[in-house]
Amino acid sequence: MDFKKFLPWIILGIGVFIGLITLIGYFYIKGINNTAITLEQDVKESWGNVQTSYQRRNDLIGNLVNTVKGAADFEKSTLTAVIEARAKATSVTVDPTNISPEQLAAFNSAQSGVSSSLSKLLVSVERYPELKANANFLKLQDELASTENQILTARTRYNEAIKPYNNHIKIFPNSLFANWLGFKEKPFFESVAGAEKPVEVKF
């Protein structure tokens, strides 16, 4: 049998096969990329809600400090600790696109410092009847309690957004292409000691 006359057809068949494989690969990788982008946008949105919740708390703490400053002989060291913790927390910034475990741990630690100093301030207020009867202080107290719950909800929803993203880029064979496309696993929000409970703001 003369294979030479079939050679052009064989070459054409191989070319068509390679073209089909390339086309299928292109659309498969495109699907991985587009889905990862969509899931990453969900993560960024969830992180934005986390930041908004913490910013709300920082704003309330500023108002709270100004209210407490008016109390006679209130412990300055306690106020200073709150102010410094808030300043440290606001200096820690996180890019949700390139977030690393170290960045998230630093953010979490800084916010935990705010919670700790805030708790001490609120306990100190027990010794100041005029503050406990101050309408503005009581309003801020209620708003802080609500904000703490919002923070916990935002953190939970952030973790919920992380899970499908991480699953998508880690499952085989997506994992073969995800890193090449620039998508990396993102860390979950891990609770620090006592973080599972809102700051106690009720007397």
Coordinates of C-alpha atoms in Angstrom, one line a residue:
M1 CA 0.0 0.0 0.0
D2 CA 1.3 3.4 -1.0
F3 CA 1.2 5.5 2.2
K4 CA 2.5 8.6 0.4
K5 CA -0.8 9.4 -1.2
F6 CA -2.4 9.3 2.3
L7 CA 0.3 11.4 3.9
P8 CA -1.4 14.8 3.2
W9 CA -4.6 13.5 4.8
I10 CA -2.7 12.1 7.8
I11 CA -1.0 15.5 8.3
L12 CA -4.3 17.3 7.9
G13 CA -6.0 15.0 10.4
I14 CA -3.1 15.5 12.9
G15 CA -3.4 19.3 12.4
V16 CA -7.2 19.2 12.9
F17 CA -6.7 17.1 16.1
I18 CA -4.1 19.5 17.5
G19 CA -6.4 22.4 16.6
L20 CA -9.3 20.9 18.4
I21 CA -7.2 20.0 21.5
T22 CA -5.9 23.6 21.5
L23 CA -9.4 25.1 21.2
I24 CA -10.8 22.9 23.9
G25 CA -7.8 23.8 26.2
Y26 CA -8.3 27.5 25.5
F27 CA -12.0 27.4 26.5
Y28 CA -11.2 25.2 29.5
I29 CA -8.5 27.5 30.8
K30 CA -10.7 30.5 30.0
G31 CA -13.5 29.0 32.1
I32 CA -11.1 28.5 35.0
N33 CA -9.9 32.1 34.7
N34 CA -13.4 33.6 34.4
T35 CA -14.9 31.6 37.3
A36 CA -11.9 32.4 39.5
I37 CA -12.3 36.1 38.7
T38 CA -16.0 36.0 39.6
L39 CA -15.3 34.2 42.9
E40 CA -12.4 36.6 43.7
Q41 CA -14.8 39.5 43.2
D42 CA -17.1 37.9 45.8
V43 CA -14.1 37.7 48.2
K44 CA -13.2 41.4 47.6
E45 CA -16.8 42.4 48.3
S46 CA -16.9 40.4 51.5
W47 CA -13.6 41.9 52.6
G48 CA -14.9 45.3 51.9
N49 CA -17.8 44.6 54.3
V50 CA -15.3 43.4 56.9
Q51 CA -13.4 46.7 56.6
T52 CA -16.6 48.7 56.7
S53 CA -17.7 47.1 59.9
Y54 CA -14.3 47.7 61.6
Q55 CA -14.3 51.3 60.3
R56 CA -17.8 51.8 61.9
R57 CA -16.4 50.5 65.2
N58 CA -13.4 52.8 64.9
D59 CA -15.7 55.8 64.4
L60 CA -17.8 54.9 67.4
I61 CA -14.7 54.4 69.5
G62 CA -13.6 58.0 68.6
N63 CA -17.0 59.3 69.8
L64 CA -16.8 57.1 72.9
V65 CA -13.4 58.4 73.8
N66 CA -14.5 62.0 73.5
T67 CA -17.5 61.3 75.7
V68 CA -15.5 59.5 78.3
K69 CA -12.9 62.3 78.4
G70 CA -15.5 64.6 79.9
A71 CA -15.7 62.4 83.1
A72 CA -13.7 63.8 86.0
D73 CA -10.5 61.9 86.8
F74 CA -11.1 59.2 84.3
E75 CA -8.0 56.9 83.9
K76 CA -5.9 58.5 81.2
S77 CA -3.9 55.4 80.7
T78 CA -7.0 53.5 79.7
L79 CA -8.0 56.1 77.2
T80 CA -4.5 56.2 75.8
A81 CA -4.5 52.4 75.3
V82 CA -7.7 52.6 73.3
I83 CA -6.5 55.5 71.2
E84 CA -3.1 53.8 70.5
A85 CA -4.8 50.4 69.7
R86 CA -7.2 52.1 67.3
A87 CA -4.3 53.9 65.6
K88 CA -2.4 50.7 65.2
A89 CA -5.4 48.9 63.8
T90 CA -6.1 51.6 61.2
S91 CA -2.5 51.4 60.0
V92 CA -2.8 47.8 59.0
T93 CA -4.1 47.5 55.5
V94 CA -4.8 44.4 53.5
D95 CA -5.2 43.9 49.8
P96 CA -7.8 41.1 49.4
T97 CA -6.4 40.3 45.9
N98 CA -3.0 39.5 47.3
I99 CA -3.9 38.7 50.8
S100 CA -1.4 36.4 52.7
P101 CA -1.8 34.5 56.0
E102 CA 0.7 36.9 57.5
Q103 CA -1.2 40.0 56.5
L104 CA -4.5 38.6 57.8
A105 CA -2.9 37.6 61.0
A106 CA -1.5 41.1 61.5
F107 CA -4.9 42.6 60.8
N108 CA -6.6 40.2 63.1
S109 CA -4.1 40.8 65.9
A110 CA -4.4 44.6 65.6
Q111 CA -8.2 44.5 65.7
S112 CA -8.0 42.1 68.7
G113 CA -5.9 44.8 70.5
V114 CA -8.7 47.3 69.9
S115 CA -11.3 44.8 71.3
S116 CA -9.1 44.2 74.4
S117 CA -8.5 47.9 75.2
L118 CA -12.1 48.7 74.5
S119 CA -13.3 46.0 76.9
K120 CA -11.0 47.5 79.6
L121 CA -12.4 51.0 79.0
L122 CA -15.9 49.8 79.3
V123 CA -15.2 48.0 82.5
S124 CA -13.6 51.1 83.9
V125 CA -16.8 53.0 83.3
E126 CA -18.4 51.0 86.1
R127 CA -16.7 53.4 88.6
Y128 CA -18.3 56.5 87.0
P129 CA -22.0 56.8 87.7
E130 CA -22.2 60.0 85.6
L131 CA -21.1 58.1 82.5
K132 CA -23.4 55.2 83.1
A133 CA -26.3 57.8 83.2
N134 CA -25.0 59.8 80.2
A135 CA -27.5 59.4 77.3
N136 CA -24.9 59.9 74.6
F137 CA -22.7 57.2 76.2
L138 CA -25.6 54.8 76.5
K139 CA -26.4 55.3 72.8
L140 CA -22.8 54.7 71.8
Q141 CA -22.8 51.6 74.0
D142 CA -25.8 50.2 72.1
E143 CA -24.3 51.1 68.7
L144 CA -21.0 49.3 69.7
A145 CA -22.9 46.2 70.6
S146 CA -24.7 46.2 67.3
T147 CA -21.4 46.9 65.4
E148 CA -19.6 44.0 67.1
N149 CA -22.3 41.6 65.9
Q150 CA -21.9 43.1 62.4
I151 CA -18.2 42.5 62.5
L152 CA -18.7 38.8 63.4
T153 CA -21.2 38.4 60.6
A154 CA -18.9 40.1 58.1
R155 CA -16.0 37.9 59.1
T156 CA -18.1 34.8 58.8
R157 CA -19.3 35.8 55.3
Y158 CA -15.8 36.6 54.2
N159 CA -14.8 33.0 55.1
E160 CA -17.8 31.7 53.3
A161 CA -16.7 33.6 50.2
I162 CA -13.1 32.3 50.5
K163 CA -14.2 28.6 50.5
P164 CA -15.6 28.3 47.0
Y165 CA -12.7 30.4 45.6
N166 CA -10.1 28.2 47.2
N167 CA -11.9 25.0 46.2
H168 CA -12.1 26.2 42.6
I169 CA -8.4 26.9 42.2
K170 CA -7.2 23.8 44.3
I171 CA -9.2 21.0 42.7
F172 CA -7.5 19.0 40.0
P173 CA -7.0 19.8 37.1
N174 CA -7.8 23.5 37.8
S175 CA -4.8 23.5 40.2
L176 CA -2.5 22.9 37.2
F177 CA -3.4 26.3 35.6
A178 CA -4.6 28.5 38.5
N179 CA -1.2 29.6 39.7
W180 CA 0.0 30.2 36.2
L181 CA -3.1 32.4 35.7
G182 CA -2.1 34.3 38.9
F183 CA -4.7 32.9 41.3
K184 CA -3.4 31.9 44.7
E185 CA -5.1 30.3 47.8
K186 CA -6.4 32.9 50.2
P187 CA -6.3 32.5 54.0
F188 CA -9.4 32.2 56.2
F189 CA -10.2 34.6 59.0
E190 CA -9.1 32.6 62.1
S191 CA -10.4 33.7 65.5
V192 CA -7.9 34.9 68.1
A193 CA -8.6 34.1 71.7
G194 CA -11.9 35.4 72.7
A195 CA -12.7 36.7 69.2
E196 CA -15.7 34.4 68.9
K197 CA -17.5 36.6 71.4
P198 CA -18.5 40.3 70.8
V199 CA -16.9 42.9 73.1
E200 CA -19.1 43.1 76.2
V201 CA -20.6 46.6 76.3
K202 CA -23.6 46.0 78.6
F203 CA -23.5 46.7 82.3

